[in-house]
């Protein structure tokens, strides 16, 4: 198998392989020795820098003591498909796009998020997140609790000792869209005001007057890594998609540059968030 740049798929595969191996108390040297592999080969697989065949994946799993759910997921991840555009469906029992996204977020050193209709998932309070999922209306109570808890768990990323640097571009319409009523919106906007004062968190409001934003229907995240190429994540009702194609990623950077040129400054954005928090507070009286 040839050496190559990592992709979102190979990074997730490598992350899961390493986590599985460590849970089974095997070292990389153990796996290498038992299969006659160079240890560097296992290291490159776990770093997402080398393709893994189904046969080698089966040997790796057998060495560590395979468990059926882990086996099925890891073997699914060995299927290359179209690496430049990797789709993770929401309605597949085996696939969890949210977990795939969380893995990439935890590997990244910088996150750039544009939000067109709602507030960023990493900055949502629990009542806002729950109401947003309820409005979608495609999950039972048990599934609803699961996805809300998963969204809250993702936010632990921002409470690490060294969180990634985050730049959030939030369209003004997301501030106007009431999710759950004035009380929830008041609490949510106050949370954004506090978040905007964190040293690693930049929030910029994209005003209605920004012409570029009128043509961007989907929200997206650009994730940057120390040792891997940047990747873009965007989602729809049915699926999340990771975009590794260099030309497409550069196009998203161009979009961000155009959004930024007309966005409010960080200071004006904080004042705008505080004004909206106050406005919703008065609605609640």
Tab-separated table of N, CA, C and O in Angstrom, residues 151-274:
chain	number	residue	atom	x	y	z
A	151	UNK	N	-23.755	15.844	21.547
A	151	UNK	CA	-23.401	17.239	21.253
A	151	UNK	C	-22.761	17.896	22.461
A	151	UNK	O	-21.778	18.636	22.332
A	152	UNK	N	-23.279	17.644	23.643
A	152	UNK	CA	-22.692	18.215	24.847
A	152	UNK	C	-21.299	17.633	25.102
A	152	UNK	O	-20.383	18.346	25.517
A	153	UNK	N	-21.134	16.334	24.829
A	153	UNK	CA	-19.815	15.705	25.010
A	153	UNK	C	-18.784	16.325	24.076
A	153	UNK	O	-17.608	16.466	24.455
A	154	UNK	N	-19.191	16.685	22.860
A	154	UNK	CA	-18.251	17.310	21.920
A	154	UNK	C	-17.667	18.590	22.500
A	154	UNK	O	-16.532	18.959	22.197
A	155	UNK	N	-18.436	19.269	23.343
A	155	UNK	CA	-18.001	20.564	23.864
A	155	UNK	C	-16.891	20.439	24.894
A	155	UNK	O	-16.261	21.443	25.259
A	156	UNK	N	-16.614	19.214	25.371
A	156	UNK	CA	-15.474	19.034	26.278
A	156	UNK	C	-14.171	19.422	25.598
A	156	UNK	O	-13.187	19.746	26.253
A	157	UNK	N	-14.188	19.376	24.277
A	157	UNK	CA	-13.033	19.807	23.483
A	157	UNK	C	-12.587	21.213	23.874
A	157	UNK	O	-11.387	21.506	23.936
A	158	UNK	N	-13.547	22.094	24.153
A	158	UNK	CA	-13.241	23.491	24.454
A	158	UNK	C	-12.818	23.704	25.907
A	158	UNK	O	-12.410	24.803	26.267
A	159	UNK	N	-12.923	22.651	26.714
A	159	UNK	CA	-12.529	22.770	28.127
A	159	UNK	C	-11.204	22.067	28.413
A	159	UNK	O	-10.809	21.898	29.573
A	160	UNK	N	-10.516	21.649	27.354
A	160	UNK	CA	-9.204	21.025	27.526
A	160	UNK	C	-8.172	22.061	27.945
A	160	UNK	O	-8.392	23.272	27.825
A	161	UNK	N	-7.024	21.570	28.412
A	161	UNK	CA	-5.952	22.486	28.790
A	161	UNK	C	-5.460	23.286	27.585
A	161	UNK	O	-5.128	24.463	27.701
A	162	UNK	N	-5.423	22.621	26.416
A	162	UNK	CA	-4.985	23.302	25.196
A	162	UNK	C	-6.027	23.073	24.102
A	162	UNK	O	-5.849	22.249	23.218
A	163	UNK	N	-7.132	23.804	24.163
A	163	UNK	CA	-8.184	23.619	23.148
A	163	UNK	C	-7.732	24.165	21.799
A	163	UNK	O	-6.795	24.981	21.716
A	164	UNK	N	-8.365	23.740	20.725
A	164	UNK	CA	-8.038	24.319	19.414
A	164	UNK	C	-8.462	25.777	19.350
A	164	UNK	O	-9.371	26.201	20.075
A	165	UNK	N	-7.801	26.535	18.503
A	165	UNK	CA	-8.230	27.906	18.268
A	165	UNK	C	-9.476	27.856	17.390
A	165	UNK	O	-9.488	27.190	16.357
A	166	UNK	N	-10.516	28.551	17.820
A	166	UNK	CA	-11.807	28.479	17.134
A	166	UNK	C	-12.214	29.853	16.615
A	166	UNK	O	-12.179	30.839	17.366
A	167	UNK	N	-12.596	29.907	15.353
A	167	UNK	CA	-13.146	31.130	14.755
A	167	UNK	C	-14.547	30.794	14.257
A	167	UNK	O	-14.725	29.925	13.409
A	168	UNK	N	-15.534	31.474	14.846
A	168	UNK	CA	-16.920	31.240	14.478
A	168	UNK	C	-17.469	32.452	13.723
A	168	UNK	O	-17.374	33.582	14.212
A	169	UNK	N	-18.025	32.207	12.553
A	169	UNK	CA	-18.730	33.231	11.790
A	169	UNK	C	-20.210	32.868	11.837
A	169	UNK	O	-20.614	31.827	11.310
A	170	UNK	N	-21.003	33.707	12.495
A	170	UNK	CA	-22.416	33.409	12.707
A	170	UNK	C	-23.263	34.429	11.964
A	170	UNK	O	-23.124	35.643	12.185
A	171	UNK	N	-24.130	33.942	11.094
A	171	UNK	CA	-24.989	34.868	10.350
A	171	UNK	C	-26.006	35.508	11.295
A	171	UNK	O	-26.513	34.872	12.223
A	172	UNK	N	-26.296	36.767	11.036
A	172	UNK	CA	-27.225	37.525	11.875
A	172	UNK	C	-28.583	36.844	11.986
A	172	UNK	O	-29.254	36.932	13.024
A	173	UNK	N	-28.988	36.137	10.917
A	173	UNK	CA	-30.306	35.497	10.960
A	173	UNK	C	-30.391	34.424	12.048
A	173	UNK	O	-31.480	34.142	12.559
A	174	UNK	N	-29.236	33.836	12.418
A	174	UNK	CA	-29.234	32.829	13.487
A	174	UNK	C	-29.559	33.468	14.835
A	174	UNK	O	-30.101	32.799	15.722
A	175	UNK	N	-29.223	34.753	15.014
A	175	UNK	CA	-29.556	35.450	16.249
A	175	UNK	C	-31.040	35.772	16.304
A	175	UNK	O	-31.636	35.830	17.388
A	176	UNK	N	-31.628	35.984	15.126
A	176	UNK	CA	-33.046	36.333	15.053
A	176	UNK	C	-33.958	35.106	15.138
A	176	UNK	O	-35.138	35.240	15.478
A	177	UNK	N	-33.439	33.935	14.808
A	177	UNK	CA	-34.258	32.717	14.777
A	177	UNK	C	-34.452	32.207	16.203
A	177	UNK	O	-33.502	31.755	16.846
A	178	UNK	N	-35.684	32.270	16.674
A	178	UNK	CA	-35.982	31.882	18.056
A	178	UNK	C	-36.103	30.364	18.149
A	178	UNK	O	-36.949	29.755	17.497
A	179	UNK	N	-35.260	29.766	18.960
A	179	UNK	CA	-35.279	28.323	19.208
A	179	UNK	C	-35.614	28.112	20.680
A	179	UNK	O	-34.812	28.414	21.552
A	180	UNK	N	-36.825	27.653	20.940
A	180	UNK	CA	-37.211	27.337	22.308
A	180	UNK	C	-37.788	28.480	23.114
A	180	UNK	O	-38.081	28.309	24.296
A	181	UNK	N	-37.921	29.660	22.535
A	181	UNK	CA	-38.512	30.774	23.251
A	181	UNK	C	-37.491	31.768	23.771
A	181	UNK	O	-36.280	31.495	23.804
A	182	UNK	N	-37.958	32.946	24.200
A	182	UNK	CA	-37.057	34.022	24.637
A	182	UNK	C	-36.143	33.648	25.801
A	182	UNK	O	-34.993	34.075	25.834
A	183	UNK	N	-36.641	32.853	26.763
A	183	UNK	CA	-35.795	32.524	27.917
A	183	UNK	C	-34.570	31.725	27.492
A	183	UNK	O	-33.442	32.024	27.896
A	184	UNK	N	-34.793	30.702	26.657
A	184	UNK	CA	-33.671	29.890	26.178
A	184	UNK	C	-32.737	30.731	25.332
A	184	UNK	O	-31.507	30.636	25.452
A	185	UNK	N	-33.307	31.591	24.486
A	185	UNK	CA	-32.465	32.431	23.637
A	185	UNK	C	-31.637	33.404	24.470
A	185	UNK	O	-30.469	33.667	24.155
A	186	UNK	N	-32.218	33.925	25.534
A	186	UNK	CA	-31.471	34.825	26.434
A	186	UNK	C	-30.274	34.099	27.041
A	186	UNK	O	-29.141	34.598	27.010
A	187	UNK	N	-30.525	32.901	27.579
A	187	UNK	CA	-29.431	32.129	28.175
A	187	UNK	C	-28.386	31.749	27.134
A	187	UNK	O	-27.177	31.780	27.403
A	188	UNK	N	-28.857	31.409	25.935
A	188	UNK	CA	-27.933	31.016	24.872
A	188	UNK	C	-27.057	32.181	24.419
A	188	UNK	O	-25.847	32.032	24.234
A	189	UNK	N	-27.651	33.352	24.276
A	189	UNK	CA	-26.862	34.519	23.848
A	189	UNK	C	-25.878	34.956	24.931
A	189	UNK	O	-24.757	35.371	24.614
A	190	UNK	N	-26.271	34.847	26.201
A	190	UNK	CA	-25.324	35.147	27.275
A	190	UNK	C	-24.139	34.188	27.222
A	190	UNK	O	-22.996	34.597	27.445
A	191	UNK	N	-24.415	32.930	26.926
A	191	UNK	CA	-23.334	31.940	26.812
A	191	UNK	C	-22.381	32.317	25.685
A	191	UNK	O	-21.151	32.173	25.819
A	192	UNK	N	-22.915	32.817	24.584
A	192	UNK	CA	-22.055	33.250	23.478
A	192	UNK	C	-21.216	34.457	23.879
A	192	UNK	O	-20.048	34.558	23.491
A	193	UNK	N	-21.803	35.378	24.637
A	193	UNK	CA	-21.045	36.547	25.098
A	193	UNK	C	-19.856	36.098	25.937
A	193	UNK	O	-18.723	36.578	25.761
A	194	UNK	N	-20.091	35.179	26.864
A	194	UNK	CA	-19.006	34.663	27.703
A	194	UNK	C	-17.969	33.926	26.863
A	194	UNK	O	-16.760	34.076	27.068
A	195	UNK	N	-18.436	33.123	25.904
A	195	UNK	CA	-17.517	32.363	25.043
A	195	UNK	C	-16.649	33.290	24.218
A	195	UNK	O	-15.469	33.002	23.962
A	196	UNK	N	-17.212	34.408	23.790
A	196	UNK	CA	-16.480	35.357	22.943
A	196	UNK	C	-15.318	36.008	23.683
A	196	UNK	O	-14.421	36.583	23.049
A	197	UNK	N	-15.320	35.915	25.011
A	197	UNK	CA	-14.232	36.502	25.793
A	197	UNK	C	-13.112	35.513	26.091
A	197	UNK	O	-12.107	35.889	26.691
A	198	UNK	N	-13.283	34.250	25.679
A	198	UNK	CA	-12.232	33.266	25.895
A	198	UNK	C	-11.065	33.518	24.931
A	198	UNK	O	-11.298	33.891	23.774
A	199	UNK	N	-9.837	33.320	25.362
A	199	UNK	CA	-8.681	33.682	24.524
A	199	UNK	C	-8.563	32.870	23.231
A	199	UNK	O	-7.967	33.339	22.269
A	200	UNK	N	-9.117	31.663	23.210
A	200	UNK	CA	-8.996	30.814	22.028
A	200	UNK	C	-10.233	30.854	21.134
A	200	UNK	O	-10.308	30.132	20.153
A	201	UNK	N	-11.207	31.689	21.490
A	201	UNK	CA	-12.498	31.673	20.800
A	201	UNK	C	-12.804	33.044	20.209
A	201	UNK	O	-12.934	34.032	20.935
A	202	UNK	N	-12.926	33.111	18.891
A	202	UNK	CA	-13.284	34.341	18.192
A	202	UNK	C	-14.662	34.172	17.566
A	202	UNK	O	-14.915	33.179	16.876
A	203	UNK	N	-15.554	35.123	17.836
A	203	UNK	CA	-16.896	35.099	17.248
A	203	UNK	C	-17.101	36.370	16.442
A	203	UNK	O	-16.933	37.475	16.960
A	204	UNK	N	-17.462	36.192	15.184
A	204	UNK	CA	-17.739	37.319	14.289
A	204	UNK	C	-19.156	37.169	13.743
A	204	UNK	O	-19.535	36.090	13.264
A	205	UNK	N	-19.928	38.230	13.801
A	205	UNK	CA	-21.299	38.211	13.280
A	205	UNK	C	-21.279	38.650	11.817
A	205	UNK	O	-20.687	39.679	11.476
A	206	UNK	N	-21.924	37.849	10.979
A	206	UNK	CA	-22.047	38.173	9.560
A	206	UNK	C	-23.385	38.888	9.367
A	206	UNK	O	-24.449	38.279	9.548
A	207	UNK	N	-23.365	40.171	9.015
A	207	UNK	CA	-24.632	40.926	8.919
A	207	UNK	C	-25.458	40.527	7.703
A	207	UNK	O	-24.951	39.951	6.744
A	208	UNK	N	-26.740	40.854	7.766
A	208	UNK	CA	-27.650	40.579	6.651
A	208	UNK	C	-27.170	41.221	5.357
A	208	UNK	O	-27.450	40.735	4.266
A	209	UNK	N	-26.436	42.298	5.470
A	209	UNK	CA	-25.986	43.030	4.283
A	209	UNK	C	-24.885	42.311	3.515
A	209	UNK	O	-24.562	42.700	2.390
A	210	UNK	N	-24.294	41.268	4.113
A	210	UNK	CA	-23.230	40.526	3.440
A	210	UNK	C	-23.806	39.746	2.266
A	210	UNK	O	-24.576	38.802	2.444
A	211	UNK	N	-23.432	40.127	1.050
A	211	UNK	CA	-24.025	39.523	-0.145
A	211	UNK	C	-23.562	38.090	-0.355
A	211	UNK	O	-24.316	37.255	-0.860
A	212	UNK	N	-22.331	37.784	0.011
A	212	UNK	CA	-21.808	36.439	-0.190
A	212	UNK	C	-22.626	35.423	0.593
A	212	UNK	O	-22.970	34.344	0.094
A	213	UNK	N	-22.991	35.762	1.832
A	213	UNK	CA	-23.698	34.815	2.689
A	213	UNK	C	-25.069	34.448	2.139
A	213	UNK	O	-25.617	33.393	2.481
A	214	UNK	N	-25.625	35.270	1.292
A	214	UNK	CA	-26.946	34.970	0.740
A	214	UNK	C	-26.910	33.795	-0.223
A	214	UNK	O	-27.935	33.207	-0.532
A	215	UNK	N	-25.735	33.470	-0.710
A	215	UNK	CA	-25.615	32.372	-1.672
A	215	UNK	C	-25.087	31.086	-1.026
A	215	UNK	O	-24.965	30.067	-1.704
A	216	UNK	N	-24.771	31.124	0.281
A	216	UNK	CA	-24.235	29.946	0.972
A	216	UNK	C	-25.357	29.315	1.779
A	216	UNK	O	-25.786	29.852	2.797
A	217	UNK	N	-25.844	28.174	1.338
A	217	UNK	CA	-26.973	27.534	2.006
A	217	UNK	C	-26.540	26.701	3.205
A	217	UNK	O	-27.218	26.680	4.233
A	218	UNK	N	-25.429	25.995	3.092
A	218	UNK	CA	-25.005	25.079	4.153
A	218	UNK	C	-23.934	25.688	5.043
A	218	UNK	O	-23.064	26.428	4.574
A	219	UNK	N	-24.013	25.350	6.316
A	219	UNK	CA	-22.932	25.692	7.224
A	219	UNK	C	-21.753	24.756	6.951
A	219	UNK	O	-21.913	23.698	6.350
A	220	UNK	N	-20.564	25.150	7.400
A	220	UNK	CA	-19.383	24.305	7.170
A	220	UNK	C	-18.316	24.611	8.205
A	220	UNK	O	-18.318	25.669	8.845
A	221	UNK	N	-17.389	23.662	8.356
A	221	UNK	CA	-16.239	23.805	9.246
A	221	UNK	C	-14.973	23.474	8.481
A	221	UNK	O	-14.913	22.452	7.795
A	222	UNK	N	-13.973	24.334	8.578
A	222	UNK	CA	-12.634	24.022	8.081
A	222	UNK	C	-11.798	23.621	9.289
A	222	UNK	O	-11.724	24.355	10.278
A	223	UNK	N	-11.192	22.429	9.219
A	223	UNK	CA	-10.345	21.945	10.311
A	223	UNK	C	-8.900	21.873	9.843
A	223	UNK	O	-8.620	21.306	8.783
A	224	UNK	N	-8.007	22.461	10.621
A	224	UNK	CA	-6.586	22.487	10.284
A	224	UNK	C	-5.807	21.647	11.292
A	224	UNK	O	-6.116	21.661	12.491
A	225	UNK	N	-4.783	20.945	10.799
A	225	UNK	CA	-4.016	20.005	11.609
A	225	UNK	C	-2.526	20.327	11.515
A	225	UNK	O	-2.061	20.897	10.532
A	226	UNK	N	-1.798	19.924	12.534
A	226	UNK	CA	-0.352	20.174	12.540
A	226	UNK	C	0.366	19.349	11.478
A	226	UNK	O	1.307	19.819	10.848
A	227	UNK	N	-0.072	18.106	11.264
A	227	UNK	CA	0.676	17.193	10.393
A	227	UNK	C	-0.158	16.657	9.229
A	227	UNK	O	0.269	15.730	8.546
A	228	UNK	N	-1.350	17.215	9.020
A	228	UNK	CA	-2.215	16.719	7.953
A	228	UNK	C	-2.795	17.899	7.185
A	228	UNK	O	-2.891	19.011	7.716
A	229	UNK	N	-3.235	17.666	5.946
A	229	UNK	CA	-3.891	18.744	5.191
A	229	UNK	C	-5.220	19.118	5.833
A	229	UNK	O	-5.853	18.308	6.532
A	230	UNK	N	-5.663	20.336	5.598
A	230	UNK	CA	-6.951	20.791	6.119
A	230	UNK	C	-8.086	20.012	5.459
A	230	UNK	O	-7.974	19.531	4.329
A	231	UNK	N	-9.196	19.895	6.187
A	231	UNK	CA	-10.383	19.220	5.661
A	231	UNK	C	-11.602	20.084	5.974
A	231	UNK	O	-11.613	20.817	6.967
A	232	UNK	N	-12.605	20.010	5.117
A	232	UNK	CA	-13.859	20.736	5.321
A	232	UNK	C	-14.947	19.732	5.675
A	232	UNK	O	-15.011	18.643	5.095
A	233	UNK	N	-15.789	20.093	6.640
A	233	UNK	CA	-16.953	19.273	6.974
A	233	UNK	C	-18.212	20.102	6.749
A	233	UNK	O	-18.293	21.264	7.170
A	234	UNK	N	-19.178	19.515	6.076
A	234	UNK	CA	-20.479	20.156	5.905
A	234	UNK	C	-21.541	19.081	5.996
A	234	UNK	O	-21.266	17.896	5.760
A	235	UNK	N	-22.747	19.458	6.400
A	235	UNK	CA	-23.773	18.428	6.541
A	235	UNK	C	-25.121	18.895	6.021
A	235	UNK	O	-25.351	20.074	5.758
A	236	UNK	N	-25.993	17.914	5.845
A	236	UNK	CA	-27.358	18.138	5.407
A	236	UNK	C	-28.276	17.336	6.320
A	236	UNK	O	-27.827	16.745	7.308
A	237	UNK	N	-29.543	17.267	5.997
A	237	UNK	CA	-30.500	16.507	6.798
A	237	UNK	C	-30.136	15.025	6.834
A	237	UNK	O	-30.333	14.357	7.845
A	238	UNK	N	-29.582	14.509	5.730
A	238	UNK	CA	-29.390	13.064	5.598
A	238	UNK	C	-27.968	12.594	5.864
A	238	UNK	O	-27.760	11.422	6.157
A	239	UNK	N	-26.979	13.473	5.739
A	239	UNK	CA	-25.596	12.991	5.816
A	239	UNK	C	-24.639	14.133	6.134
A	239	UNK	O	-24.928	15.308	5.892
A	240	UNK	N	-23.493	13.744	6.686
A	240	UNK	CA	-22.375	14.662	6.835
A	240	UNK	C	-21.326	14.300	5.800
A	240	UNK	O	-21.198	13.127	5.418
A	241	UNK	N	-20.581	15.275	5.335
A	241	UNK	CA	-19.580	15.008	4.302
A	241	UNK	C	-18.269	15.686	4.650
A	241	UNK	O	-18.228	16.872	4.971
A	242	UNK	N	-17.178	14.911	4.555
A	242	UNK	CA	-15.826	15.436	4.713
A	242	UNK	C	-15.239	15.659	3.328
A	242	UNK	O	-15.298	14.779	2.466
A	243	UNK	N	-14.664	16.823	3.118
A	243	UNK	CA	-14.108	17.202	1.818
A	243	UNK	C	-12.604	17.356	1.960
A	243	UNK	O	-12.116	18.265	2.636
A	244	UNK	N	-11.861	16.467	1.328
A	244	UNK	CA	-10.402	16.505	1.360
A	244	UNK	C	-9.808	17.076	0.082
A	244	UNK	O	-8.601	17.344	0.030
A	245	UNK	N	-10.614	17.252	-0.943
A	245	UNK	CA	-10.129	17.750	-2.227
A	245	UNK	C	-9.495	19.130	-2.050
A	245	UNK	O	-10.125	20.070	-1.542
A	246	UNK	N	-8.220	19.257	-2.461
A	246	UNK	CA	-7.469	20.493	-2.217
A	246	UNK	C	-8.116	21.715	-2.873
A	246	UNK	O	-8.172	22.798	-2.284
A	247	UNK	N	-8.590	21.538	-4.103
A	247	UNK	CA	-9.203	22.668	-4.812
A	247	UNK	C	-10.458	23.126	-4.084
A	247	UNK	O	-10.693	24.327	-3.893
A	248	UNK	N	-11.283	22.166	-3.655
A	248	UNK	CA	-12.511	22.510	-2.946
A	248	UNK	C	-12.213	23.169	-1.606
A	248	UNK	O	-12.873	24.142	-1.216
A	249	UNK	N	-11.209	22.660	-0.875
A	249	UNK	CA	-10.861	23.254	0.412
A	249	UNK	C	-10.409	24.705	0.236
A	249	UNK	O	-10.800	25.596	1.006
A	250	UNK	N	-9.613	24.954	-0.781
A	250	UNK	CA	-9.183	26.332	-1.055
A	250	UNK	C	-10.367	27.226	-1.375
A	250	UNK	O	-10.389	28.416	-1.015
A	251	UNK	N	-11.368	26.670	-2.063
A	251	UNK	CA	-12.566	27.454	-2.376
A	251	UNK	C	-13.289	27.863	-1.090
A	251	UNK	O	-13.817	28.990	-0.994
A	252	UNK	N	-13.300	26.970	-0.102
A	252	UNK	CA	-13.927	27.316	1.183
A	252	UNK	C	-13.125	28.398	1.907
A	252	UNK	O	-13.705	29.284	2.563
A	253	UNK	N	-11.805	28.336	1.813
A	253	UNK	CA	-10.993	29.411	2.398
A	253	UNK	C	-11.327	30.761	1.745
A	253	UNK	O	-11.380	31.791	2.422
A	254	UNK	N	-11.560	30.733	0.450
A	254	UNK	CA	-11.934	31.966	-0.252
A	254	UNK	C	-13.275	32.493	0.250
A	254	UNK	O	-13.460	33.707	0.406
A	255	UNK	N	-14.212	31.573	0.505
A	255	UNK	CA	-15.504	31.980	1.059
A	255	UNK	C	-15.334	32.657	2.414
A	255	UNK	O	-15.939	33.694	2.690
A	256	UNK	N	-14.494	32.064	3.263
A	256	UNK	CA	-14.270	32.631	4.594
A	256	UNK	C	-13.668	34.030	4.485
A	256	UNK	O	-14.060	34.954	5.215
A	257	UNK	N	-12.727	34.202	3.568
A	257	UNK	CA	-12.107	35.520	3.387
A	257	UNK	C	-13.143	36.559	2.990
A	257	UNK	O	-13.111	37.708	3.467
A	258	UNK	N	-14.069	36.167	2.132
A	258	UNK	CA	-15.107	37.107	1.690
A	258	UNK	C	-16.123	37.382	2.797
A	258	UNK	O	-16.626	38.493	2.937
A	259	UNK	N	-16.414	36.364	3.604
A	259	UNK	CA	-17.300	36.571	4.752
A	259	UNK	C	-16.653	37.514	5.766
A	259	UNK	O	-17.287	38.424	6.301
A	260	UNK	N	-15.362	37.275	6.015
A	260	UNK	CA	-14.655	38.050	7.029
A	260	UNK	C	-14.563	39.524	6.664
A	260	UNK	O	-14.621	40.393	7.533
A	261	UNK	N	-14.441	39.812	5.389
A	261	UNK	CA	-14.247	41.201	4.961
A	261	UNK	C	-15.426	42.085	5.343
A	261	UNK	O	-15.255	43.293	5.562
A	262	UNK	N	-16.628	41.509	5.441
A	262	UNK	CA	-17.815	42.296	5.783
A	262	UNK	C	-18.376	41.971	7.162
A	262	UNK	O	-19.415	42.499	7.551
A	263	UNK	N	-17.717	41.073	7.898
A	263	UNK	CA	-18.220	40.701	9.221
A	263	UNK	C	-17.919	41.801	10.242
A	263	UNK	O	-16.984	42.587	10.074
A	264	UNK	N	-18.714	41.836	11.297
A	264	UNK	CA	-18.455	42.780	12.374
A	264	UNK	C	-17.148	42.398	13.075
A	264	UNK	O	-16.772	41.227	13.104
A	265	UNK	N	-16.472	43.379	13.638
A	265	UNK	CA	-15.266	43.089	14.404
A	265	UNK	C	-15.634	42.245	15.627
A	265	UNK	O	-16.813	42.130	15.995
A	266	UNK	N	-14.639	41.676	16.278
A	266	UNK	CA	-14.919	40.877	17.466
A	266	UNK	C	-15.602	41.719	18.546
A	266	UNK	O	-16.543	41.253	19.200
A	267	UNK	N	-15.151	42.950	18.721
A	267	UNK	CA	-15.742	43.810	19.739
A	267	UNK	C	-17.190	44.157	19.396
A	267	UNK	O	-18.090	44.075	20.252
A	268	UNK	N	-17.447	44.534	18.160
A	268	UNK	CA	-18.822	44.847	17.755
A	268	UNK	C	-19.698	43.608	17.808
A	268	UNK	O	-20.890	43.687	18.136
A	269	UNK	N	-19.115	42.467	17.497
A	269	UNK	CA	-19.887	41.218	17.569
A	269	UNK	C	-20.285	40.917	19.003
A	269	UNK	O	-21.424	40.492	19.262
A	270	UNK	N	-19.362	41.135	19.966
A	270	UNK	CA	-19.702	40.913	21.377
A	270	UNK	C	-20.828	41.842	21.809
A	270	UNK	O	-21.748	41.422	22.527
A	271	UNK	N	-20.771	43.105	21.382
A	271	UNK	CA	-21.830	44.041	21.741
A	271	UNK	C	-23.157	43.624	21.119
A	271	UNK	O	-24.215	43.741	21.752
A	272	UNK	N	-23.102	43.137	19.892
A	272	UNK	CA	-24.324	42.681	19.225
A	272	UNK	C	-24.925	41.491	19.954
A	272	UNK	O	-26.147	41.425	20.156
A	273	UNK	N	-24.092	40.550	20.357
A	273	UNK	CA	-24.583	39.393	21.108
A	273	UNK	C	-25.206	39.837	22.430
A	273	UNK	O	-26.265	39.334	22.827
A	274	UNK	N	-24.564	40.782	23.123
A	274	UNK	CA	-25.098	41.280	24.389
A	274	UNK	C	-26.428	41.997	24.167
A	274	UNK	O	-27.365	41.860	24.973
